[in-house]
PDB file of C-alpha atoms and ligand atoms in Angstrom:
ATOM      1  CA  MET A   1     -21.495 -47.870 -41.290  1.00 41.00           C
ATOM      2  CA  GLY A   2     -20.268 -46.568 -38.041  1.00 52.00           C
ATOM      3  CA  SER A   3     -17.193 -48.750 -37.979  1.00 52.00           C
ATOM      4  CA  GLN A   4     -16.525 -47.866 -41.645  1.00 55.00           C
ATOM      5  CA  LEU A   5     -16.485 -44.246 -40.677  1.00 58.00           C
ATOM      6  CA  LYS A   6     -14.271 -44.818 -37.650  1.00 60.00           C
ATOM      7  CA  ARG A   7     -11.661 -46.808 -39.628  1.00 72.00           C
ATOM      8  CA  ARG A   8     -10.957 -43.864 -42.003  1.00 82.00           C
ATOM      9  CA  ALA A   9      -8.536 -41.037 -41.464  1.00 90.00           C
ATOM     10  CA  ARG A  10     -10.819 -38.122 -40.936  1.00 94.00           C
ATOM     11  CA  THR A  11     -10.332 -34.310 -40.960  1.00 95.00           C
ATOM     12  CA  GLU A  12     -13.010 -31.921 -39.872  1.00 95.00           C
ATOM     13  CA  VAL A  13     -13.439 -28.275 -40.816  1.00 94.00           C
ATOM     14  CA  ALA A  14     -15.849 -26.700 -38.309  1.00 90.00           C
ATOM     15  CA  LYS A  15     -18.578 -24.399 -39.586  1.00 89.00           C
ATOM     16  CA  ASP A  16     -17.443 -21.575 -37.318  1.00 87.00           C
ATOM     17  CA  ASP A  17     -13.862 -21.903 -38.375  1.00 88.00           C
ATOM     18  CA  PHE A  18     -14.514 -21.607 -42.124  1.00 87.00           C
ATOM     19  CA  SER A  19     -13.219 -18.272 -43.213  1.00 82.00           C
ATOM     20  CA  GLY A  20     -13.573 -18.299 -46.991  1.00 84.00           C
ATOM     21  CA  ARG A  21     -12.450 -20.377 -49.928  1.00 90.00           C
ATOM     22  CA  LEU A  22      -8.667 -19.834 -49.745  1.00 96.00           C
ATOM     23  CA  ALA A  23      -8.054 -19.771 -45.951  1.00 96.00           C
ATOM     24  CA  THR A  24      -4.542 -21.209 -46.351  1.00 97.00           C
ATOM     25  CA  LEU A  25      -3.496 -18.076 -48.256  1.00 95.00           C
ATOM     26  CA  ASP A  26      -5.766 -15.457 -46.805  1.00 95.00           C
ATOM     27  CA  ASP A  27      -5.733 -16.474 -43.244  1.00 95.00           C
ATOM     28  CA  PRO A  28      -2.836 -18.850 -42.660  1.00 95.00           C
ATOM     29  CA  ALA A  29      -3.009 -18.568 -38.842  1.00 95.00           C
ATOM     30  CA  GLY A  30      -6.718 -19.371 -38.699  1.00 95.00           C
ATOM     31  CA  ARG A  31      -8.287 -22.520 -37.525  1.00 94.00           C
ATOM     32  CA  ALA A  32      -9.470 -23.533 -40.976  1.00 95.00           C
ATOM     33  CA  SER A  33      -5.879 -23.385 -42.229  1.00 97.00           C
ATOM     34  CA  GLU A  34      -4.832 -25.566 -39.293  1.00 96.00           C
ATOM     35  CA  ALA A  35      -7.453 -28.065 -40.341  1.00 96.00           C
ATOM     36  CA  TYR A  36      -6.140 -28.097 -43.950  1.00 97.00           C
ATOM     37  CA  ARG A  37      -2.614 -28.630 -42.650  1.00 98.00           C
ATOM     38  CA  SER A  38      -3.884 -31.573 -40.522  1.00 97.00           C
ATOM     39  CA  LEU A  39      -5.445 -32.927 -43.754  1.00 98.00           C
ATOM     40  CA  ARG A  40      -2.047 -32.661 -45.473  1.00 98.00           C
ATOM     41  CA  ALA A  41      -0.396 -34.536 -42.639  1.00 97.00           C
ATOM     42  CA  SER A  42      -3.049 -37.186 -42.633  1.00 96.00           C
ATOM     43  CA  LEU A  43      -2.844 -37.632 -46.358  1.00 97.00           C
ATOM     44  CA  LEU A  44       0.970 -37.931 -46.299  1.00 96.00           C
ATOM     45  CA  ARG A  45       0.681 -40.490 -43.504  1.00 95.00           C
ATOM     46  CA  THR A  46      -1.980 -42.531 -45.310  1.00 94.00           C
ATOM     47  CA  LEU A  47      -0.341 -42.580 -48.781  1.00 93.00           C
ATOM     48  CA  THR A  48       2.092 -45.392 -48.527  1.00 84.00           C
ATOM     49  CA  MET A  49       4.138 -44.631 -51.628  1.00 86.00           C
ATOM     50  CA  ALA A  50       6.777 -41.905 -52.051  1.00 91.00           C
ATOM     51  CA  PRO A  51       5.851 -39.121 -54.415  1.00 96.00           C
ATOM     52  CA  PRO A  52       4.690 -38.765 -57.109  1.00 97.00           C
ATOM     53  CA  ALA A  53       1.065 -39.488 -56.119  1.00 98.00           C
ATOM     54  CA  VAL A  54      -2.188 -38.554 -57.761  1.00 98.00           C
ATOM     55  CA  VAL A  55      -5.204 -38.020 -55.496  1.00 98.00           C
ATOM     56  CA  VAL A  56      -8.877 -37.379 -56.482  1.00 98.00           C
ATOM     57  CA  LEU A  57     -11.274 -35.318 -54.450  1.00 98.00           C
ATOM     58  CA  THR A  58     -14.858 -36.241 -54.877  1.00 98.00           C
ATOM     59  CA  SER A  59     -18.124 -36.410 -52.826  1.00 98.00           C
ATOM     60  CA  PRO A  60     -21.446 -38.089 -52.884  1.00 97.00           C
ATOM     61  CA  GLY A  61     -23.358 -34.936 -53.909  1.00 96.00           C
ATOM     62  CA  PRO A  62     -22.822 -31.388 -55.225  1.00 96.00           C
ATOM     63  CA  SER A  63     -21.558 -28.485 -53.090  1.00 96.00           C
ATOM     64  CA  GLU A  64     -20.043 -30.466 -50.332  1.00 97.00           C
ATOM     65  CA  GLY A  65     -16.685 -28.566 -50.503  1.00 97.00           C
ATOM     66  CA  LYS A  66     -14.559 -30.545 -52.973  1.00 98.00           C
ATOM     67  CA  SER A  67     -13.016 -27.592 -54.742  1.00 98.00           C
ATOM     68  CA  THR A  68     -12.466 -25.624 -51.550  1.00 97.00           C
ATOM     69  CA  THR A  69     -10.730 -28.580 -50.012  1.00 98.00           C
ATOM     70  CA  CYS A  70      -8.708 -29.206 -53.178  1.00 98.00           C
ATOM     71  CA  ALA A  71      -7.506 -25.634 -53.388  1.00 98.00           C
ATOM     72  CA  ASN A  72      -6.528 -25.407 -49.707  1.00 98.00           C
ATOM     73  CA  LEU A  73      -4.876 -28.838 -49.676  1.00 98.00           C
ATOM     74  CA  GLY A  74      -2.860 -27.877 -52.777  1.00 98.00           C
ATOM     75  CA  VAL A  75      -1.685 -24.690 -51.119  1.00 98.00           C
ATOM     76  CA  ALA A  76      -0.785 -26.551 -47.906  1.00 98.00           C
ATOM     77  CA  LEU A  77       1.262 -29.109 -49.822  1.00 98.00           C
ATOM     78  CA  ALA A  78       3.043 -26.337 -51.765  1.00 98.00           C
ATOM     79  CA  GLN A  79       3.710 -24.452 -48.514  1.00 97.00           C
ATOM     80  CA  ALA A  80       5.401 -27.649 -47.180  1.00 98.00           C
ATOM     81  CA  GLY A  81       7.756 -27.574 -50.199  1.00 98.00           C
ATOM     82  CA  TYR A  82       6.123 -30.288 -52.377  1.00 98.00           C
ATOM     83  CA  LYS A  83       5.790 -29.533 -56.046  1.00 98.00           C
ATOM     84  CA  THR A  84       2.006 -29.571 -56.455  1.00 98.00           C
ATOM     85  CA  LEU A  85      -0.359 -29.531 -59.345  1.00 98.00           C
ATOM     86  CA  ILE A  86      -4.152 -28.841 -58.949  1.00 98.00           C
ATOM     87  CA  MET A  87      -6.067 -29.895 -62.001  1.00 98.00           C
ATOM     88  CA  ASP A  88      -9.706 -28.932 -62.402  1.00 98.00           C
ATOM     89  CA  CYS A  89     -11.242 -32.086 -63.693  1.00 98.00           C
ATOM     90  CA  ASN A  90     -14.789 -31.054 -62.786  1.00 98.00           C
ATOM     91  CA  LEU A  91     -15.665 -30.406 -66.489  1.00 98.00           C
ATOM     92  CA  ARG A  92     -19.402 -29.928 -65.427  1.00 97.00           C
ATOM     93  CA  THR A  93     -19.179 -27.124 -62.821  1.00 97.00           C
ATOM     94  CA  PRO A  94     -15.514 -26.026 -62.849  1.00 98.00           C
ATOM     95  CA  LEU A  95     -14.502 -23.627 -60.140  1.00 97.00           C
ATOM     96  CA  LEU A  96     -10.782 -23.592 -59.443  1.00 97.00           C
ATOM     97  CA  HIS A  97     -10.144 -20.687 -61.939  1.00 96.00           C
ATOM     98  CA  LYS A  98     -12.490 -18.549 -59.771  1.00 96.00           C
ATOM     99  CA  VAL A  99     -10.728 -19.593 -56.514  1.00 96.00           C
ATOM    100  CA  PHE A 100      -7.348 -18.621 -57.880  1.00 96.00           C
ATOM    101  CA  GLY A 101      -8.571 -15.561 -59.948  1.00 95.00           C
ATOM    102  CA  LEU A 102      -7.600 -17.071 -63.379  1.00 95.00           C
ATOM    103  CA  SER A 103      -9.253 -17.031 -66.732  1.00 95.00           C
ATOM    104  CA  ASN A 104     -11.055 -20.219 -67.772  1.00 96.00           C
ATOM    105  CA  SER A 105     -10.836 -19.486 -71.441  1.00 96.00           C
ATOM    106  CA  TYR A 106      -8.517 -22.480 -71.911  1.00 95.00           C
ATOM    107  CA  GLY A 107      -7.638 -25.449 -69.822  1.00 97.00           C
ATOM    108  CA  LEU A 108      -7.652 -29.229 -69.552  1.00 98.00           C
ATOM    109  CA  VAL A 109     -10.300 -29.528 -72.161  1.00 97.00           C
ATOM    110  CA  ASP A 110      -7.890 -28.080 -74.760  1.00 96.00           C
ATOM    111  CA  VAL A 111      -5.226 -30.711 -73.921  1.00 96.00           C
ATOM    112  CA  LEU A 112      -7.851 -33.390 -74.317  1.00 97.00           C
ATOM    113  CA  THR A 113      -9.305 -32.143 -77.657  1.00 96.00           C
ATOM    114  CA  ASN A 114      -6.947 -29.736 -79.409  1.00 91.00           C
ATOM    115  CA  GLY A 115      -3.501 -31.378 -79.194  1.00 86.00           C
ATOM    116  CA  HIS A 116      -2.141 -28.879 -76.700  1.00 91.00           C
ATOM    117  CA  SER A 117       0.383 -30.259 -74.163  1.00 93.00           C
ATOM    118  CA  LEU A 118       0.150 -30.069 -70.338  1.00 94.00           C
ATOM    119  CA  GLN A 119       3.187 -27.738 -70.509  1.00 92.00           C
ATOM    120  CA  ASP A 120       1.190 -25.252 -72.628  1.00 90.00           C
ATOM    121  CA  LEU A 121      -1.317 -24.939 -69.802  1.00 91.00           C
ATOM    122  CA  LEU A 122       0.969 -24.224 -66.904  1.00 91.00           C
ATOM    123  CA  ARG A 123       0.747 -20.616 -65.874  1.00 87.00           C
ATOM    124  CA  GLU A 124       2.552 -18.335 -63.526  1.00 88.00           C
ATOM    125  CA  PRO A 125       2.262 -20.099 -60.100  1.00 89.00           C
ATOM    126  CA  PRO A 126       0.108 -18.314 -57.546  1.00 89.00           C
ATOM    127  CA  LEU A 127       2.795 -19.301 -55.004  1.00 95.00           C
ATOM    128  CA  ALA A 128       6.024 -21.200 -55.092  1.00 97.00           C
ATOM    129  CA  ASN A 129       5.585 -24.932 -55.822  1.00 97.00           C
ATOM    130  CA  LEU A 130       1.913 -24.643 -56.878  1.00 98.00           C
ATOM    131  CA  ASN A 131       0.571 -24.911 -60.461  1.00 97.00           C
ATOM    132  CA  ILE A 132      -3.072 -24.794 -61.499  1.00 97.00           C
ATOM    133  CA  VAL A 133      -4.624 -26.294 -64.563  1.00 97.00           C
ATOM    134  CA  THR A 134      -8.152 -24.821 -65.125  1.00 97.00           C
ATOM    135  CA  ALA A 135     -10.836 -26.871 -66.743  1.00 98.00           C
ATOM    136  CA  GLY A 136     -11.432 -24.723 -69.818  1.00 97.00           C
ATOM    137  CA  PRO A 137     -14.821 -24.279 -71.614  1.00 97.00           C
ATOM    138  CA  ILE A 138     -17.488 -26.826 -70.502  1.00 97.00           C
ATOM    139  CA  PRO A 139     -17.498 -29.623 -73.095  1.00 97.00           C
ATOM    140  CA  PRO A 140     -20.619 -31.668 -74.162  1.00 97.00           C
ATOM    141  CA  ASN A 141     -18.890 -34.967 -73.348  1.00 96.00           C
ATOM    142  CA  PRO A 142     -17.056 -34.731 -70.038  1.00 97.00           C
ATOM    143  CA  THR A 143     -17.085 -38.443 -69.189  1.00 97.00           C
ATOM    144  CA  GLU A 144     -15.699 -39.470 -72.608  1.00 98.00           C
ATOM    145  CA  LEU A 145     -12.899 -36.905 -72.283  1.00 98.00           C
ATOM    146  CA  LEU A 146     -11.925 -38.090 -68.776  1.00 98.00           C
ATOM    147  CA  GLY A 147     -12.127 -41.705 -69.955  1.00 98.00           C
ATOM    148  CA  SER A 148      -9.820 -41.050 -72.924  1.00 98.00           C
ATOM    149  CA  ARG A 149      -6.369 -42.401 -73.562  1.00 97.00           C
ATOM    150  CA  ARG A 150      -5.212 -38.810 -73.880  1.00 97.00           C
ATOM    151  CA  PHE A 151      -6.303 -38.054 -70.288  1.00 98.00           C
ATOM    152  CA  SER A 152      -4.262 -41.026 -69.054  1.00 98.00           C
ATOM    153  CA  GLU A 153      -1.211 -39.608 -70.856  1.00 97.00           C
ATOM    154  CA  VAL A 154      -1.828 -36.225 -69.267  1.00 97.00           C
ATOM    155  CA  VAL A 155      -1.934 -37.768 -65.790  1.00 98.00           C
ATOM    156  CA  ARG A 156       1.213 -39.744 -66.490  1.00 97.00           C
ATOM    157  CA  GLU A 157       3.063 -36.644 -67.649  1.00 97.00           C
ATOM    158  CA  ALA A 158       1.836 -34.776 -64.525  1.00 98.00           C
ATOM    159  CA  ARG A 159       3.465 -37.529 -62.409  1.00 98.00           C
ATOM    160  CA  THR A 160       6.840 -36.792 -64.006  1.00 97.00           C
ATOM    161  CA  ARG A 161       6.689 -33.109 -63.186  1.00 97.00           C
ATOM    162  CA  PHE A 162       5.092 -32.892 -59.772  1.00 98.00           C
ATOM    163  CA  ASP A 163       5.255 -34.535 -56.331  1.00 98.00           C
ATOM    164  CA  TYR A 164       1.469 -34.371 -55.791  1.00 98.00           C
ATOM    165  CA  VAL A 165      -1.279 -34.022 -58.293  1.00 98.00           C
ATOM    166  CA  LEU A 166      -4.787 -33.238 -56.952  1.00 98.00           C
ATOM    167  CA  LEU A 167      -7.726 -33.889 -59.297  1.00 98.00           C
ATOM    168  CA  ASP A 168     -10.837 -31.901 -58.406  1.00 98.00           C
ATOM    169  CA  SER A 169     -13.829 -33.949 -59.611  1.00 98.00           C
ATOM    170  CA  ALA A 170     -17.492 -33.659 -60.039  1.00 97.00           C
ATOM    171  CA  HIS A 171     -19.662 -35.538 -57.444  1.00 97.00           C
ATOM    172  CA  LEU A 172     -20.516 -39.223 -57.739  1.00 97.00           C
ATOM    173  CA  LEU A 173     -24.203 -39.842 -57.084  1.00 96.00           C
ATOM    174  CA  ALA A 174     -26.838 -38.748 -59.517  1.00 91.00           C
ATOM    175  CA  ALA A 175     -29.748 -36.881 -57.862  1.00 86.00           C
ATOM    176  CA  GLY A 176     -32.967 -38.968 -57.198  1.00 78.00           C
ATOM    177  CA  PRO A 177     -33.499 -42.486 -56.010  1.00 74.00           C
ATOM    178  CA  PRO A 178     -30.628 -44.932 -55.712  1.00 69.00           C
ATOM    179  CA  SER A 179     -31.664 -46.716 -58.879  1.00 67.00           C
ATOM    180  CA  ILE A 180     -30.733 -43.644 -60.969  1.00 73.00           C
ATOM    181  CA  GLY A 181     -27.124 -44.379 -60.276  1.00 87.00           C
ATOM    182  CA  THR A 182     -23.823 -42.689 -60.469  1.00 90.00           C
ATOM    183  CA  PHE A 183     -21.765 -40.357 -62.648  1.00 93.00           C
ATOM    184  CA  ALA A 184     -18.715 -42.044 -64.086  1.00 96.00           C
ATOM    185  CA  ASP A 185     -16.419 -38.931 -64.033  1.00 97.00           C
ATOM    186  CA  PRO A 186     -14.974 -39.621 -60.567  1.00 98.00           C
ATOM    187  CA  LEU A 187     -14.509 -43.285 -61.357  1.00 98.00           C
ATOM    188  CA  GLU A 188     -12.572 -42.412 -64.519  1.00 98.00           C
ATOM    189  CA  LEU A 189     -10.344 -40.130 -62.399  1.00 98.00           C
ATOM    190  CA  ALA A 190      -9.956 -42.608 -59.608  1.00 98.00           C
ATOM    191  CA  SER A 191      -8.840 -45.314 -61.954  1.00 98.00           C
ATOM    192  CA  ARG A 192      -5.889 -43.171 -62.968  1.00 98.00           C
ATOM    193  CA  ALA A 193      -5.074 -42.069 -59.468  1.00 98.00           C
ATOM    194  CA  ASP A 194      -3.498 -43.605 -56.295  1.00 97.00           C
ATOM    195  CA  GLY A 195      -6.486 -42.896 -54.095  1.00 97.00           C
ATOM    196  CA  VAL A 196      -9.485 -40.756 -53.300  1.00 98.00           C
ATOM    197  CA  LEU A 197     -10.288 -38.237 -50.617  1.00 98.00           C
ATOM    198  CA  LEU A 198     -14.023 -38.171 -49.937  1.00 98.00           C
ATOM    199  CA  VAL A 199     -15.386 -34.724 -49.051  1.00 98.00           C
ATOM    200  CA  LEU A 200     -18.612 -34.633 -47.064  1.00 98.00           C
ATOM    201  CA  ASP A 201     -20.924 -31.947 -45.636  1.00 97.00           C
ATOM    202  CA  ALA A 202     -21.784 -32.726 -41.951  1.00 96.00           C
ATOM    203  CA  GLN A 203     -25.126 -31.021 -42.419  1.00 94.00           C
ATOM    204  CA  ASP A 204     -26.115 -32.547 -45.749  1.00 94.00           C
ATOM    205  CA  THR A 205     -24.409 -35.796 -46.596  1.00 95.00           C
ATOM    206  CA  THR A 206     -26.521 -38.795 -45.492  1.00 94.00           C
ATOM    207  CA  ARG A 207     -25.014 -42.011 -44.198  1.00 94.00           C
ATOM    208  CA  ASP A 208     -26.724 -43.857 -47.069  1.00 93.00           C
ATOM    209  CA  ALA A 209     -25.137 -41.545 -49.700  1.00 94.00           C
ATOM    210  CA  LEU A 210     -21.701 -42.094 -47.998  1.00 96.00           C
ATOM    211  CA  ARG A 211     -22.181 -45.812 -47.947  1.00 95.00           C
ATOM    212  CA  ARG A 212     -23.174 -45.972 -51.570  1.00 94.00           C
ATOM    213  CA  THR A 213     -20.283 -43.752 -52.589  1.00 96.00           C
ATOM    214  CA  MET A 214     -17.716 -45.796 -50.660  1.00 96.00           C
ATOM    215  CA  HIS A 215     -19.165 -49.040 -52.012  1.00 96.00           C
ATOM    216  CA  THR A 216     -19.056 -47.750 -55.671  1.00 96.00           C
ATOM    217  CA  LEU A 217     -15.484 -46.560 -55.356  1.00 97.00           C
ATOM    218  CA  GLU A 218     -14.201 -49.642 -53.548  1.00 97.00           C
ATOM    219  CA  SER A 219     -16.042 -51.927 -56.064  1.00 96.00           C
ATOM    220  CA  ALA A 220     -14.154 -50.221 -58.864  1.00 96.00           C
ATOM    221  CA  GLY A 221     -10.845 -50.903 -56.978  1.00 97.00           C
ATOM    222  CA  SER A 222     -10.195 -47.478 -55.681  1.00 97.00           C
ATOM    223  CA  SER A 223      -8.530 -46.803 -52.412  1.00 96.00           C
ATOM    224  CA  ILE A 224     -10.287 -44.317 -50.062  1.00 97.00           C
ATOM    225  CA  LEU A 225      -7.481 -42.379 -48.334  1.00 97.00           C
ATOM    226  CA  GLY A 226      -9.593 -40.420 -45.999  1.00 97.00           C
ATOM    227  CA  LEU A 227     -12.687 -38.387 -45.262  1.00 97.00           C
ATOM    228  CA  VAL A 228     -12.886 -34.582 -45.003  1.00 98.00           C
ATOM    229  CA  VAL A 229     -16.040 -33.454 -43.102  1.00 97.00           C
ATOM    230  CA  ASN A 230     -16.899 -29.801 -43.759  1.00 96.00           C
ATOM    231  CA  ASN A 231     -19.400 -27.601 -42.038  1.00 94.00           C
ATOM    232  CA  VAL A 232     -19.205 -29.421 -38.690  1.00 94.00           C
ATOM    233  CA  GLU A 233     -21.490 -27.860 -35.999  1.00 89.00           C
ATOM    234  CA  PRO A 234     -20.249 -27.684 -32.442  1.00 74.00           C
ATOM    235  CA  THR A 235     -23.419 -29.617 -31.492  1.00 66.00           C
ATOM    236  CA  ARG A 236     -22.149 -32.626 -33.573  1.00 57.00           C
ATOM    237  CA  ARG A 237     -25.139 -33.730 -35.488  1.00 51.00           C
ATOM    238  CA  GLY A 238     -25.406 -35.595 -38.801  1.00 55.00           C
ATOM    239  CA  LEU A 239     -22.299 -37.526 -39.654  1.00 59.00           C
ATOM    240  CA  THR A 240     -20.522 -36.723 -36.460  1.00 51.00           C
TER     241      THR A 240
HETATM  242  N1  ATP B 301     -15.588 -26.264 -44.369  1.00 68.38           N
HETATM  243  C1  ATP B 301     -16.618 -25.545 -44.823  1.00 68.38           C
HETATM  244  N2  ATP B 301     -17.550 -24.992 -43.983  1.00 68.38           N
HETATM  245  C2  ATP B 301     -18.545 -24.239 -44.467  1.00 68.38           C
HETATM  246  N3  ATP B 301     -18.794 -24.012 -45.813  1.00 68.38           N
HETATM  247  C3  ATP B 301     -17.895 -24.491 -46.634  1.00 68.38           C
HETATM  248  C4  ATP B 301     -16.705 -25.294 -46.259  1.00 68.38           C
HETATM  249  N4  ATP B 301     -16.039 -25.625 -47.376  1.00 68.38           N
HETATM  250  C5  ATP B 301     -16.719 -25.149 -48.395  1.00 68.38           C
HETATM  251  N5  ATP B 301     -17.820 -24.383 -47.989  1.00 68.38           N
HETATM  252  C6  ATP B 301     -18.748 -23.720 -48.869  1.00 68.38           C
HETATM  253  O1  ATP B 301     -19.518 -24.649 -49.505  1.00 68.38           O
HETATM  254  C7  ATP B 301     -19.884 -24.223 -50.801  1.00 68.38           C
HETATM  255  C8  ATP B 301     -19.533 -25.273 -51.797  1.00 68.38           C
HETATM  256  O2  ATP B 301     -18.113 -25.405 -51.873  1.00 68.38           O
HETATM  257  P1  ATP B 301     -17.314 -25.984 -53.094  1.00 68.38           P
HETATM  258  O3  ATP B 301     -17.612 -25.097 -54.343  1.00 68.38           O
HETATM  259  O4  ATP B 301     -15.909 -26.153 -52.668  1.00 68.38           O
HETATM  260  O5  ATP B 301     -18.071 -27.393 -53.259  1.00 68.38           O
HETATM  261  P2  ATP B 301     -17.962 -28.488 -54.380  1.00 68.38           P
HETATM  262  O6  ATP B 301     -18.187 -29.787 -53.723  1.00 68.38           O
HETATM  263  O7  ATP B 301     -16.697 -28.326 -55.071  1.00 68.38           O
HETATM  264  O8  ATP B 301     -19.173 -28.105 -55.310  1.00 68.38           O
HETATM  265  P3  ATP B 301     -19.484 -28.699 -56.775  1.00 68.38           P
HETATM  266  O9  ATP B 301     -20.252 -29.964 -56.564  1.00 68.38           O
HETATM  267  O10 ATP B 301     -20.305 -27.647 -57.496  1.00 68.38           O
HETATM  268  O11 ATP B 301     -18.183 -28.963 -57.499  1.00 68.38           O
HETATM  269  C9  ATP B 301     -19.196 -22.913 -51.022  1.00 68.38           C
HETATM  270  O12 ATP B 301     -20.094 -21.846 -50.819  1.00 68.38           O
HETATM  271  C10 ATP B 301     -18.068 -22.917 -50.051  1.00 68.38           C
HETATM  272  O13 ATP B 301     -17.742 -21.635 -49.625  1.00 68.38           O
HETATM  273 MG1   MG B 302     -16.346 -28.134 -57.154  1.00 68.38          MG
END
């Protein structure tokens, strides 16, 4: 496991540096913003293809910082001049509308169920080069929607309009013993994307959960582009 961890591009956000969900907009000179810019640089180095590229953010468990990372990476890419779309594909616990102060009365779910187009969903950008697609009302069948042909079409259309498309996902591992298994949502997203950024919490994510997550994604043919380790203590315990 140690060597698997060492081989990956890795970006850390230290616990003491974390200054709120949208540091890149609210505190651009702060150390957390610097970390998200490093993440941008690392991602652009690791992605071997020219834009467009579609990247999924997921994690082994809940609340490890996926949405926070997705929002700040999206802002950092837009600040560097890339046309960027953040799509809230966490149809279980959507959050990006809150991060950007938007209504979630409509969103991706409407494109997947009601015949709306991606274009219908694009709103006034919060900053130049950045568009957000909110999730919309929580559906009863998130995995089916994300596994649908319509979702593939939406991702294909997003590639024609943007340089980078970030898909914020639900987590991968179901709670409980390993035999209980995994949620398919991140795998559906990853199969339509060019790679996955794995978001971890230095205090909470176990090595076993990380190993199972990497194994599941790689067995499904996904490319893990890097690790983002949140909540790193100066004492460097846990995953560090
Ligand atoms: N680098 C960080 N350091 C400390 N706390 C963080 C960091 N990044 C995010 N957080 C906090 O962790 C919590 C979870 O963040 P977030 O909602 O982004 O996680 P998530 O993985 O998207 O959760 P979910 O599984 O519900 O989608 C929030 O309270 C957020 O403010
Ligand atoms: Mg989230």
